[in-house]
Short mmCIF file of C-alpha atoms in Angstrom, two decimals:
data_model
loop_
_atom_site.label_atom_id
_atom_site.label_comp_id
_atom_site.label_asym_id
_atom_site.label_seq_id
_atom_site.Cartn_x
_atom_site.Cartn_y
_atom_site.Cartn_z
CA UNK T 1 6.55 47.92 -21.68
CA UNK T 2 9.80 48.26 -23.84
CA UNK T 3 13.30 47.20 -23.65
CA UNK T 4 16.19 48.24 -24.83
CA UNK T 5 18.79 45.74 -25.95
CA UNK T 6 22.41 47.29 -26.06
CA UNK T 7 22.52 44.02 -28.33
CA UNK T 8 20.22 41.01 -29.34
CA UNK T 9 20.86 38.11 -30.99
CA UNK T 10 18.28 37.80 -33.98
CA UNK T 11 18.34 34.93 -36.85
CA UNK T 12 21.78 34.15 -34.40
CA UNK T 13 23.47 37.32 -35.85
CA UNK T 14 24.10 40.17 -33.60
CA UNK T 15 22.07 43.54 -33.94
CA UNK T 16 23.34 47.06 -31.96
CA UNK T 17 20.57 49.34 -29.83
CA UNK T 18 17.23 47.27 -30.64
CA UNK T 19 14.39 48.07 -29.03
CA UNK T 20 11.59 45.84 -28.17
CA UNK T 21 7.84 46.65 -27.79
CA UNK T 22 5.59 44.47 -25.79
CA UNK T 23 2.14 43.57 -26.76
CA UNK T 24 -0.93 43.54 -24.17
CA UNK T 25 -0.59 39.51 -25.02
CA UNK T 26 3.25 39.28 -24.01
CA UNK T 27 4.08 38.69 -27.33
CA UNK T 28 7.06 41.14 -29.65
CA UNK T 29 4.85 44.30 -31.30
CA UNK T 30 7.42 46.11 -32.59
CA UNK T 31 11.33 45.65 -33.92
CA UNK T 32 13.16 48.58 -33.70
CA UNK T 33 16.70 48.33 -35.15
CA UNK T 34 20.30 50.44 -34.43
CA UNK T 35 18.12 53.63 -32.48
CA UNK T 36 18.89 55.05 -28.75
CA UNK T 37 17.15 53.83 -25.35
CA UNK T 38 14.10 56.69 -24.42
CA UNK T 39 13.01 57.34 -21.15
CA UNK T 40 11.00 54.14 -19.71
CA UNK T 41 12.50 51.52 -21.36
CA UNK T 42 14.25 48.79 -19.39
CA UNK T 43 17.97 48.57 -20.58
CA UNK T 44 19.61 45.57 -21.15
CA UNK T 45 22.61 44.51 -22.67
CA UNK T 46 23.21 41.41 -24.51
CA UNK T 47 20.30 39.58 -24.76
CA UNK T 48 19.47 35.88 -26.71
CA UNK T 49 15.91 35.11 -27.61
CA UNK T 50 14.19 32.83 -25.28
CA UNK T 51 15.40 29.26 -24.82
CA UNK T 52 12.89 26.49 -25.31
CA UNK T 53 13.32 22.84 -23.07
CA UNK T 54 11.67 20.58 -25.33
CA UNK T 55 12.39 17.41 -22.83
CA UNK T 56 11.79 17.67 -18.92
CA UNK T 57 11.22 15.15 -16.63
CA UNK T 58 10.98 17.56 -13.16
CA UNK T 59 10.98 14.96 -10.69
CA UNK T 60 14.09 12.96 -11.76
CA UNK T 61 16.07 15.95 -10.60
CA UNK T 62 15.93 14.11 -7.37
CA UNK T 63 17.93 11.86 -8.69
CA UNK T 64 21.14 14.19 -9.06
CA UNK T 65 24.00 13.38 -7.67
CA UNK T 66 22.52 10.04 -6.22
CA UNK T 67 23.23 7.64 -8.67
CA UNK T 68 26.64 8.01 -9.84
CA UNK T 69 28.62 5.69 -7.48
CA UNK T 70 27.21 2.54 -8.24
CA UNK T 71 27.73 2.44 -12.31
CA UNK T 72 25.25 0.36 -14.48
CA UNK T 73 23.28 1.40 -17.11
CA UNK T 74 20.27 3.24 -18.21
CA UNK T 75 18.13 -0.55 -17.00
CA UNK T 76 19.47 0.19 -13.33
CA UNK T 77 18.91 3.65 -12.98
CA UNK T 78 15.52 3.66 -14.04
CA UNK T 79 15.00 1.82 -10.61
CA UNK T 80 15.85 4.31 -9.11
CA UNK T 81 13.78 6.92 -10.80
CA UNK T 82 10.87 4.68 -10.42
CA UNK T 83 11.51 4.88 -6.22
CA UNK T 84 11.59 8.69 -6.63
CA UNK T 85 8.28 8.79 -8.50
CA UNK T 86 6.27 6.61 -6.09
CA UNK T 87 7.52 9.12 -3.02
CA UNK T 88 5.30 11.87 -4.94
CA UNK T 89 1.25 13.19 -4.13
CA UNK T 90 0.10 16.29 -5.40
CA UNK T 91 1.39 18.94 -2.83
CA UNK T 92 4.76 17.13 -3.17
CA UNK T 93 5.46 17.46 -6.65
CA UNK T 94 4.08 20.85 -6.66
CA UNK T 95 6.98 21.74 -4.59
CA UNK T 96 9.51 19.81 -6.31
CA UNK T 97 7.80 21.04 -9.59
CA UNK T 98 8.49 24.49 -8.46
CA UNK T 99 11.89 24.26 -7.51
CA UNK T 100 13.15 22.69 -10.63
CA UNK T 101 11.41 25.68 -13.06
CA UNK T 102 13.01 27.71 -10.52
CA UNK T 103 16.24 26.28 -11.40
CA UNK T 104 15.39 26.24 -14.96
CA UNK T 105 14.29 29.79 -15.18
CA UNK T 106 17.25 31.50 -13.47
CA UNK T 107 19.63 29.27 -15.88
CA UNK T 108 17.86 30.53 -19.07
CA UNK T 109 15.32 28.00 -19.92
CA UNK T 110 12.53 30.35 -20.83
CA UNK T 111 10.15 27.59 -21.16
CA UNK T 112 9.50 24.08 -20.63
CA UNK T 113 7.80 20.80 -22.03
CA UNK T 114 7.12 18.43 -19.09
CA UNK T 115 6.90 14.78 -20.21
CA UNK T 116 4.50 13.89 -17.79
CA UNK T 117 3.65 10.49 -16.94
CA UNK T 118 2.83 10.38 -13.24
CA UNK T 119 -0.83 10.31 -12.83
CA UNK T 120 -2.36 8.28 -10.24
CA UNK T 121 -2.08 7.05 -6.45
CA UNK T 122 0.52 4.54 -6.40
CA UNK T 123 -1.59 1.66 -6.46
CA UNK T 124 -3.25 3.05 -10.03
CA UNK T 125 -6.23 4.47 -8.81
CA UNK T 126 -6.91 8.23 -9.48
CA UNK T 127 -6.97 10.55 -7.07
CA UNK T 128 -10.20 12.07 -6.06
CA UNK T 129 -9.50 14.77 -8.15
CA UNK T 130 -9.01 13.15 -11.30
CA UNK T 131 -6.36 15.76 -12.46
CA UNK T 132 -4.48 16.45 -9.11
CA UNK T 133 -1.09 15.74 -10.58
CA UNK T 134 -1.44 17.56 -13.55
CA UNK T 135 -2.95 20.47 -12.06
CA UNK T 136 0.10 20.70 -9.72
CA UNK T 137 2.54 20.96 -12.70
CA UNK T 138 0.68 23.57 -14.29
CA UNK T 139 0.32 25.56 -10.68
CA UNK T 140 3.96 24.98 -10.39
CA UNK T 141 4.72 27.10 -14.08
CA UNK T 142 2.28 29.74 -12.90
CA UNK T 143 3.42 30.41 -9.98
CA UNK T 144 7.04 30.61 -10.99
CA UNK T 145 6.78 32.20 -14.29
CA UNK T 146 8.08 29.85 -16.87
CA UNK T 147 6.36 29.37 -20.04
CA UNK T 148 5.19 25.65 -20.06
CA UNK T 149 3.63 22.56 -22.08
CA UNK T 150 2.54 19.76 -20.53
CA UNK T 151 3.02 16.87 -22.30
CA UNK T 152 0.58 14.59 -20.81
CA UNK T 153 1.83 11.08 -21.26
CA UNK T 154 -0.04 7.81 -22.45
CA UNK T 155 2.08 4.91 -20.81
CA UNK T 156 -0.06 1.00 -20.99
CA UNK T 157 2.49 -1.88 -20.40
CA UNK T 158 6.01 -2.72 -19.19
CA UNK T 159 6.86 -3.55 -22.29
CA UNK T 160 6.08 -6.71 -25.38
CA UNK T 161 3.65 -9.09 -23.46
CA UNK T 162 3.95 -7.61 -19.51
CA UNK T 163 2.06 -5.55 -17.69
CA UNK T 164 2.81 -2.62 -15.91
CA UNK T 165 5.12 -3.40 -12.59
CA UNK T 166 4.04 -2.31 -9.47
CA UNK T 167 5.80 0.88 -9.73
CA UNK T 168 4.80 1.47 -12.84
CA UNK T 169 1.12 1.50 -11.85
CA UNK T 170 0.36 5.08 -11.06
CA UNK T 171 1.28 5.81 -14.81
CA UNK T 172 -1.31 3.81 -16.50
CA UNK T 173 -4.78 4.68 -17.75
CA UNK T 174 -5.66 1.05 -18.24
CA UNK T 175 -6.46 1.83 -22.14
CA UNK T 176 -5.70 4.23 -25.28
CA UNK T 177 -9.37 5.24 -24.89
CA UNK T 178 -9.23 5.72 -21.28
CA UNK T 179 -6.26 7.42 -21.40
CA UNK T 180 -7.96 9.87 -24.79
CA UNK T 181 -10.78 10.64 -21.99
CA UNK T 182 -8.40 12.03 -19.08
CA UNK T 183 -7.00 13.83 -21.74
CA UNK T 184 -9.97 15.76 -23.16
CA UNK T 185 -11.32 15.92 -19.45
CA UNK T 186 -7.91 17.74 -18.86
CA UNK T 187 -8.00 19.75 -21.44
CA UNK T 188 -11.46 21.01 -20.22
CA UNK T 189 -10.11 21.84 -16.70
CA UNK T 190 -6.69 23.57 -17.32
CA UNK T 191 -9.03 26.03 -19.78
CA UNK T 192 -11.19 27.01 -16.32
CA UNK T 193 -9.64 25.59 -13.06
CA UNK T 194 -8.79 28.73 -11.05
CA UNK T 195 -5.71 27.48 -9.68
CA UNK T 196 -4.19 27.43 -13.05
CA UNK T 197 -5.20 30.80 -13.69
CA UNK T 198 -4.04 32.80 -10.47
CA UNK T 199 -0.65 33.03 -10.52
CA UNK T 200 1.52 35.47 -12.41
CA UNK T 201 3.12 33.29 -15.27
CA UNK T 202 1.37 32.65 -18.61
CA UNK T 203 -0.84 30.43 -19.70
CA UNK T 204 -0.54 26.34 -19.74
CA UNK T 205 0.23 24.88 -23.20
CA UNK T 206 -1.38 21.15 -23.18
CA UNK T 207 0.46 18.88 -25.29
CA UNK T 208 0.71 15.21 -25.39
CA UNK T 209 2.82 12.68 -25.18
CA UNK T 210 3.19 7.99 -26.09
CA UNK T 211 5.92 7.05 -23.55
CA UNK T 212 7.87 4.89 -26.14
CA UNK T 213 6.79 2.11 -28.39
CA UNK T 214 7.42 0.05 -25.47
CA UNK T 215 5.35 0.96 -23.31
CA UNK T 216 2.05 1.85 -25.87
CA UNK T 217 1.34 -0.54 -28.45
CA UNK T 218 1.20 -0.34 -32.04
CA UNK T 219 -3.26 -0.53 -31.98
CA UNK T 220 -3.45 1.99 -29.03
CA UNK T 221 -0.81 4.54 -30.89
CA UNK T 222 -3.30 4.34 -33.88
CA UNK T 223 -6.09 4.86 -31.47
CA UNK T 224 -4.70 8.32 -30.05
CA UNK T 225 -3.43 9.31 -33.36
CA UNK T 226 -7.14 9.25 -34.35
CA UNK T 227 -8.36 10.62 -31.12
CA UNK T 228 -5.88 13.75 -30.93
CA UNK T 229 -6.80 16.99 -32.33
CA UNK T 230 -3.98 17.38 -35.09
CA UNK T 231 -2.83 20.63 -33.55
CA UNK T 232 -1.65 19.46 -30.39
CA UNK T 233 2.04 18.99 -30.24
CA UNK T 234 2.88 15.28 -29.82
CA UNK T 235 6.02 13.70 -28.40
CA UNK T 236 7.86 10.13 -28.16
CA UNK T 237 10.68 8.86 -27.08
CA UNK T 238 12.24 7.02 -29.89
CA UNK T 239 15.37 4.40 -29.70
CA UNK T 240 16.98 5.26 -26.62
CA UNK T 241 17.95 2.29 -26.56
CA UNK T 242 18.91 -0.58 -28.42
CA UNK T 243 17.44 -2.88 -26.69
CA UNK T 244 13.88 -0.83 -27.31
CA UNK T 245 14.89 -1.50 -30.96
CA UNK T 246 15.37 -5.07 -30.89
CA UNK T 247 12.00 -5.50 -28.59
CA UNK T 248 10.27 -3.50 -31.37
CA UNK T 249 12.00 -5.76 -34.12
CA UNK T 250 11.00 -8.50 -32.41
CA UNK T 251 7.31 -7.52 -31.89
CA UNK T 252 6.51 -5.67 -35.08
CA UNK T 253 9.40 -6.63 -37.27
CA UNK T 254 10.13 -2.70 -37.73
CA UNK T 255 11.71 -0.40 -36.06
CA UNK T 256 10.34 2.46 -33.90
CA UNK T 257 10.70 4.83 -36.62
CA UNK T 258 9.38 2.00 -39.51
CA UNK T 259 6.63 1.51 -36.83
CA UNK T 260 5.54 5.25 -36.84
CA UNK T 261 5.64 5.64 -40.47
CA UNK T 262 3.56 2.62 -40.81
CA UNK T 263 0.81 4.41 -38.72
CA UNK T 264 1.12 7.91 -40.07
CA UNK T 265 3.25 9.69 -36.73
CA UNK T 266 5.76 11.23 -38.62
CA UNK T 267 4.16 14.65 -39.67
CA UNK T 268 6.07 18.07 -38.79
CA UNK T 269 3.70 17.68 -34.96
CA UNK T 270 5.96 14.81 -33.89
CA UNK T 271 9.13 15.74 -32.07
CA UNK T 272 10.88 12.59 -31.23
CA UNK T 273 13.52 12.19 -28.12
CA UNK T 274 16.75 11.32 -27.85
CA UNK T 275 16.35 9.30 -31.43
CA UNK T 276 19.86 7.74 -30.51
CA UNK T 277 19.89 4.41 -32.16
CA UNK T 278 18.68 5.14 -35.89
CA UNK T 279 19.41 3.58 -39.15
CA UNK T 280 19.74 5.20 -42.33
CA UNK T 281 16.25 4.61 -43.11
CA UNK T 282 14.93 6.20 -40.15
CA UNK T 283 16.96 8.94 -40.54
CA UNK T 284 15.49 9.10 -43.89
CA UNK T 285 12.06 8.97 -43.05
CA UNK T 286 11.87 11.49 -39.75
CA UNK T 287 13.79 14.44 -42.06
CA UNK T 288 11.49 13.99 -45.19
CA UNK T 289 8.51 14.23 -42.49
CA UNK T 290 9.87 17.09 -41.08
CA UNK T 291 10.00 16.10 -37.89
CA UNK T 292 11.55 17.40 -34.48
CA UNK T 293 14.62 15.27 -33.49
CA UNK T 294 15.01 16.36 -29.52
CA UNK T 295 18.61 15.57 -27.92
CA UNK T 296 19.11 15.54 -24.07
CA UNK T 297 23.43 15.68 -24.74
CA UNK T 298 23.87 15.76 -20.80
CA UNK T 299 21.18 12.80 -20.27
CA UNK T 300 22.41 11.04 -23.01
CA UNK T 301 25.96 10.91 -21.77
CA UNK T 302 25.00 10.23 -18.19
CA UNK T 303 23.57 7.47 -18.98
CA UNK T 304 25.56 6.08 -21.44
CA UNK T 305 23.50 6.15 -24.16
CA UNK T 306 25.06 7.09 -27.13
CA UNK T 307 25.66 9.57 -29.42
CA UNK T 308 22.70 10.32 -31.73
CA UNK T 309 23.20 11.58 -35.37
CA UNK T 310 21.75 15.24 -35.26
CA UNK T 311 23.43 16.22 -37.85
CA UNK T 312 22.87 13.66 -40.19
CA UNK T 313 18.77 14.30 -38.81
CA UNK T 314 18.69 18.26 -39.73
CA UNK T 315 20.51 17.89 -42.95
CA UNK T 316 17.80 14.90 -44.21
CA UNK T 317 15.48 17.84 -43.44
CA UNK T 318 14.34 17.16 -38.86
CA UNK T 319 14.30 20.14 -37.00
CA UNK T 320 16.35 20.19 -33.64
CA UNK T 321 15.52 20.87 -30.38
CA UNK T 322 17.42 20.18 -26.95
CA UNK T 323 15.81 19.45 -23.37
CA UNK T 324 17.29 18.72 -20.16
CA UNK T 325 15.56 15.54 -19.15
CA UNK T 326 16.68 14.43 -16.20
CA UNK T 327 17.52 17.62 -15.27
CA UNK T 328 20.90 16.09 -13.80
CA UNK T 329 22.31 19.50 -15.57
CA UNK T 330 19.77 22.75 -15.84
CA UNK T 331 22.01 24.40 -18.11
CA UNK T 332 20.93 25.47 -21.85
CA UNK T 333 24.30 26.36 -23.03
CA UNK T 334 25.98 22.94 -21.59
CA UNK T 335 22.76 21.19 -23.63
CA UNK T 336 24.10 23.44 -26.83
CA UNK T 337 27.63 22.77 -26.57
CA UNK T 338 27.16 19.02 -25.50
CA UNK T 339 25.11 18.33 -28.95
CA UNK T 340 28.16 19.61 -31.36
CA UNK T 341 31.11 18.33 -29.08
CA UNK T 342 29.19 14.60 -29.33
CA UNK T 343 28.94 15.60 -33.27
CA UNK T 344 32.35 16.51 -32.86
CA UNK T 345 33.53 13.09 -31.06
CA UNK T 346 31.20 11.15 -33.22
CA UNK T 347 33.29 12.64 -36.30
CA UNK T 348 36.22 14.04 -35.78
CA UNK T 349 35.62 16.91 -37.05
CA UNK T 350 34.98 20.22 -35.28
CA UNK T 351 32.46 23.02 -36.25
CA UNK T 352 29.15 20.44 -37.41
CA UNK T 353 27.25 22.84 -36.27
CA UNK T 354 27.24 26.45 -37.04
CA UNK T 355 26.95 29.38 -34.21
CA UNK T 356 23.36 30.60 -35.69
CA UNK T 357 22.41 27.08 -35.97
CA UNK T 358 23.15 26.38 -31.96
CA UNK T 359 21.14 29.26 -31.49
CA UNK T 360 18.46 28.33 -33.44
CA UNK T 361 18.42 24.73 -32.25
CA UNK T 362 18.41 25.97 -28.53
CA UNK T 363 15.42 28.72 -29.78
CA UNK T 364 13.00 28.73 -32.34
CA UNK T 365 13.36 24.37 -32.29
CA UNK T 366 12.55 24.59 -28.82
CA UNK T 367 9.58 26.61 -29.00
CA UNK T 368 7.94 24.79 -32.23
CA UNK T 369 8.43 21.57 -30.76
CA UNK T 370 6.42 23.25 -27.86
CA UNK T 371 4.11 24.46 -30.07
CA UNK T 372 4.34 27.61 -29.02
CA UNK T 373 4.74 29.80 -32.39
CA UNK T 374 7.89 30.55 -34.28
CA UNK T 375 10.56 31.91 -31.13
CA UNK T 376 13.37 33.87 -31.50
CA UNK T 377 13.22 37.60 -31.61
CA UNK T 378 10.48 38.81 -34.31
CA UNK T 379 7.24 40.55 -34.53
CA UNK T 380 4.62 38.08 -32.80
CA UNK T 381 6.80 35.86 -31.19
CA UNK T 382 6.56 35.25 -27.57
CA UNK T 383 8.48 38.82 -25.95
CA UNK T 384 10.78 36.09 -23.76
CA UNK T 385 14.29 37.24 -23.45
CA UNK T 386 17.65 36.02 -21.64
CA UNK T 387 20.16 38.99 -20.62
CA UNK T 388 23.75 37.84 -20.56
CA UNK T 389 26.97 38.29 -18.79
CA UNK T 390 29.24 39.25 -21.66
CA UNK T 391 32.20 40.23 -19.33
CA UNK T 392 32.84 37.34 -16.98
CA UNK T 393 35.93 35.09 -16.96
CA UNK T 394 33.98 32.23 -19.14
CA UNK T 395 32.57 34.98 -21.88
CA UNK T 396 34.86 38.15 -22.02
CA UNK T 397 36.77 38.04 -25.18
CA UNK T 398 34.14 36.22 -27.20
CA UNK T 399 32.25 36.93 -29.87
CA UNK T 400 27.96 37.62 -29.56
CA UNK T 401 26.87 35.39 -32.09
CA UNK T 402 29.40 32.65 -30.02
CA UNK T 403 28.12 33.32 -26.49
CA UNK T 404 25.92 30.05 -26.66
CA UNK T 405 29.18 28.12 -27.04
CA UNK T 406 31.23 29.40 -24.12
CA UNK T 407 28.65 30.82 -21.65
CA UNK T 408 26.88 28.65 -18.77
CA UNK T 409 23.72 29.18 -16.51
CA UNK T 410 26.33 31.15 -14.20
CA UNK T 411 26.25 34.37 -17.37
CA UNK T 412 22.18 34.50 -17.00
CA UNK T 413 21.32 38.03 -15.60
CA UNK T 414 17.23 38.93 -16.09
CA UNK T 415 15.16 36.65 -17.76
CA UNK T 416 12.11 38.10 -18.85
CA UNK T 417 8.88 35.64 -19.84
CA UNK T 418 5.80 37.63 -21.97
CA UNK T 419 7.27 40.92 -21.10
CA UNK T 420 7.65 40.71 -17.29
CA UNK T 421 11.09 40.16 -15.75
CA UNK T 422 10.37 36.88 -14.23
CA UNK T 423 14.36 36.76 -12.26
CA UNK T 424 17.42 38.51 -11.57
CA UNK T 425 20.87 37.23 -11.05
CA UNK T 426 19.97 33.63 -9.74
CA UNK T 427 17.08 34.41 -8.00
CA UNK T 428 13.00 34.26 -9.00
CA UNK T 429 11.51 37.88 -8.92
CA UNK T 430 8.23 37.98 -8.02
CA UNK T 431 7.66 35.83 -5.20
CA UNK T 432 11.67 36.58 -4.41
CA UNK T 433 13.05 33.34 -4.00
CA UNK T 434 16.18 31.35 -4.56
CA UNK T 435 15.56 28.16 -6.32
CA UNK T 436 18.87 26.72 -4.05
CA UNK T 437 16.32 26.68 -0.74
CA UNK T 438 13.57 25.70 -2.47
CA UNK T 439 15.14 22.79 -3.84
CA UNK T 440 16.76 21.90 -0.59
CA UNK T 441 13.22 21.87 1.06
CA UNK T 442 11.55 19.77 -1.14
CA UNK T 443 14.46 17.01 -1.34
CA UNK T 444 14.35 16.94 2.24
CA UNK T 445 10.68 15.76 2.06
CA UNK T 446 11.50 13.39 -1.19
CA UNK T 447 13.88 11.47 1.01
CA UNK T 448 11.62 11.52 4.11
CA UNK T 449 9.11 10.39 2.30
CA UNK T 450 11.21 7.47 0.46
CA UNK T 451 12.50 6.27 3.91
CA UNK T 452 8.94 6.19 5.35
CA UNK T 453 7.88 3.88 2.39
CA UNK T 454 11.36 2.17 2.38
CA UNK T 455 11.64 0.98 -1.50
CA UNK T 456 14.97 1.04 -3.42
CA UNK T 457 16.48 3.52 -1.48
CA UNK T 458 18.17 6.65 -3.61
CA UNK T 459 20.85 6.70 -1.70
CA UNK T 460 22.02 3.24 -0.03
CA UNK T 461 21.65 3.42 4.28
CA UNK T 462 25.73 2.78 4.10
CA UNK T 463 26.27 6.34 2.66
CA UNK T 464 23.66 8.12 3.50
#
């Protein structure tokens, strides 16, 4: 198959009349620059390279709109999420899964890393088929199309000196070894399980993933550090928080970055999350490692937790990368523009980041964090695309190279994923379907499933 782009974005500066030639593989065979559309190809017109979600958490997107009323802080909601998680099974958050890469798909994520911590049963004990959960994320990106690594997630304690809570339970593997052995087993299965392999979307990344430095301690991070091929992508969240910081000065007498560097993390393979609450030294020691700094700007502000010093990360030499998290907001150019306004507010200054380096940020740093080759529009690179709206009231007037700064999810037209045009002004393709209905369905069972078990309710009987 070949497209032709009345306009691409590529290295974030726009190119007239390029066509694209697609590879038996679904990656980019062929560049061709400033010539006319031929009979066959599919015309587009603007298009953007695909768009990489480095940090997803699916199942807090039950969560939207849910929380808001009551205030707190980042402490408080996680109650919440923690009620959401224990309403899931398999079939459950295959269809919440679904719905949310839906969402993400028609919005212009063109793939997805899945920080995926929800294992087991609720009471801890694995489901008869050890990989249930997993295997349900992975069916989900299949069957919908998007392009996705699962970051399968080592999580051990509730923190310094206490155990995992009772809703914490299903996320455990009891031990760094334990937890190495589900992995490999995993591995294994997503490489020959059928039900990964039927549906239409590419193939399952398998990436991994220590919760924080909270939740994994410092002798069973060095024990998956040695027990990880060094290929895999590997990912962290790092100083949310300061009161992670001040646990991890308390415990260690370092901080989560000092930590890491102590046990050899930081290599250009570690993309760290959020990495709010630095000091100079850390910022110091994750850009001379070269590693991926990933910002959630609309999680972050939600819930209140700071503003994180990207640029102060990419000039000491990180690479960035932006995720949707919570998936509160499914919205890659609301990610983009929320990373330089908090530069901006942080500041006062306006323009800390350049257009080209939005684009590559929201790109190629999503899909090497991924692990999923270089991005952006070249010759081997994943053939994933995002067609754009150029004339609507939000982008009309603006310049290409600027459309990541004033378009939103609303501008997204086709979407294609490894050469196949995955969906279509708002809706999925192939299965048709509107990710509005199946949303709806499956937070219909979320909450009837919540009120059967009756824990912290996510939305208080009073205003229900």
């Amino acid at each position: 198959m070949t497209f032709w782009c009345a306009r691409a974005l590529i290295d974030g500066a726009p190119v007239d009349a390029v066509r694209v030639h697609a590879a038996p593989d679904g990656t980019i065979a062929r560049l061709e620059r400033g010539v006319p559309a031929r009979a066959g190809d599919t015309v587009l017109g603007t298009v953007v390279p695909g768009m990489g979600d480095a940090h997803s958490h699916a199942f807090h997107r039950a969560l939207r709109g849910r929380t808001q009323a009551d205030g707190g802080d980042f402490w408080r909601w996680r109650e919440r999420m923690y009620a959401a998680a224990s309403a899931l099974d398999p079939d459950l958050y295959y269809e919440l899964t679904s719905a949310v890469f839906a969402e993400m798909l028609v919005s212009g994520w063109t793939a997805v890393g899945e920080f995926h911590y929800v294992h087991h049963r609720q009471d801890g004990r694995p489901y008869p088929d050890a990989h249930a959960m997993e295997l349900a994320v992975a069916a989900a990106a299949r069957d919908t199309g998007i392009r996705l690594t699962l970051l399968d997630t080592c999580y051990l304690r509730g923190g310094a000196d206490r155990p995992l809570s009772d809703l914490q339970r299903r996320f455990g593997d009891g031990s760094a070894e334990a937890w190495l052995q589900r992995w490999s087993s995993l591995r294994d299965t997503l490489d020959t399980d059928a039900r990964t392999l039927a549906g239409p979307g590419p193939a399952v990344t398998l990436g991994a993933a220590v919760h924080s430095v909270r939740a994994v301690p410092r002798s069973a991070m060095a024990t998956i550090l040695a027990g990880l091929p060094a290929t895999v992508p590997l990912h962290i969240h790092l100083s949310e928080q300061p009161q992670e910081n001040a646990e991890c000065l308390a415990e260690y007498g370092l901080t989560p970055t000092g930590l890491l560097h102590e046990l050899g993390a930081l290599t250009p393979r570690l993309s760290v999350v959020h990495a709010t609450h630095l000091t100079d030294d850390d910022v110091e020691l994750l850009g001379t490692a070269g590693v991926t700094a990933v910002f959630c700007p609309t999680t972050e502000a939600d819930l209140g937790d700071g503003i994180g010093p990207a640029r102060r990360l990419a000039d000491a030499g990180a690479r960035l990368a932006l995720g949707s998290d919570q998936n509160a907001v499914v919205d890659p150019f609301l990610e983009t523009r929320g990373l330089e306004a908090g530069e901006r507010l942080a500041s006062g200054r306006r323009g800390r980041f350049s257009p080209p380096e939005l684009t590559e940020t929201l790109t190629r740093g999503g899909y090497a964090s991924l692990g999923l080759g270089t991005g952006g529009l070249q010759v081997g690179a994943w053939l994933d695309l995002v067609e754009l709206d150029t004339a609507s009231v939000r982008t009309v007037g603006a310049g290409p190279d600027q459309l990541p700064l004033v378009a939103t999810a609303s501008d997204v037209r086709r979407v294609i994923v490894g050469g196949r045009i995955i969906a279509s002004d708002g809706l999925l393709v192939s299965p048709a379907a509107d990710p509005a209905v199946l949303l709806c369905a499956a937070l219909h069972r979320i909450d009837d499933t919540i009120d059967r078990m009756n824990p912290v309710r996510l939305i208080p009987k009073e205003r229900a």
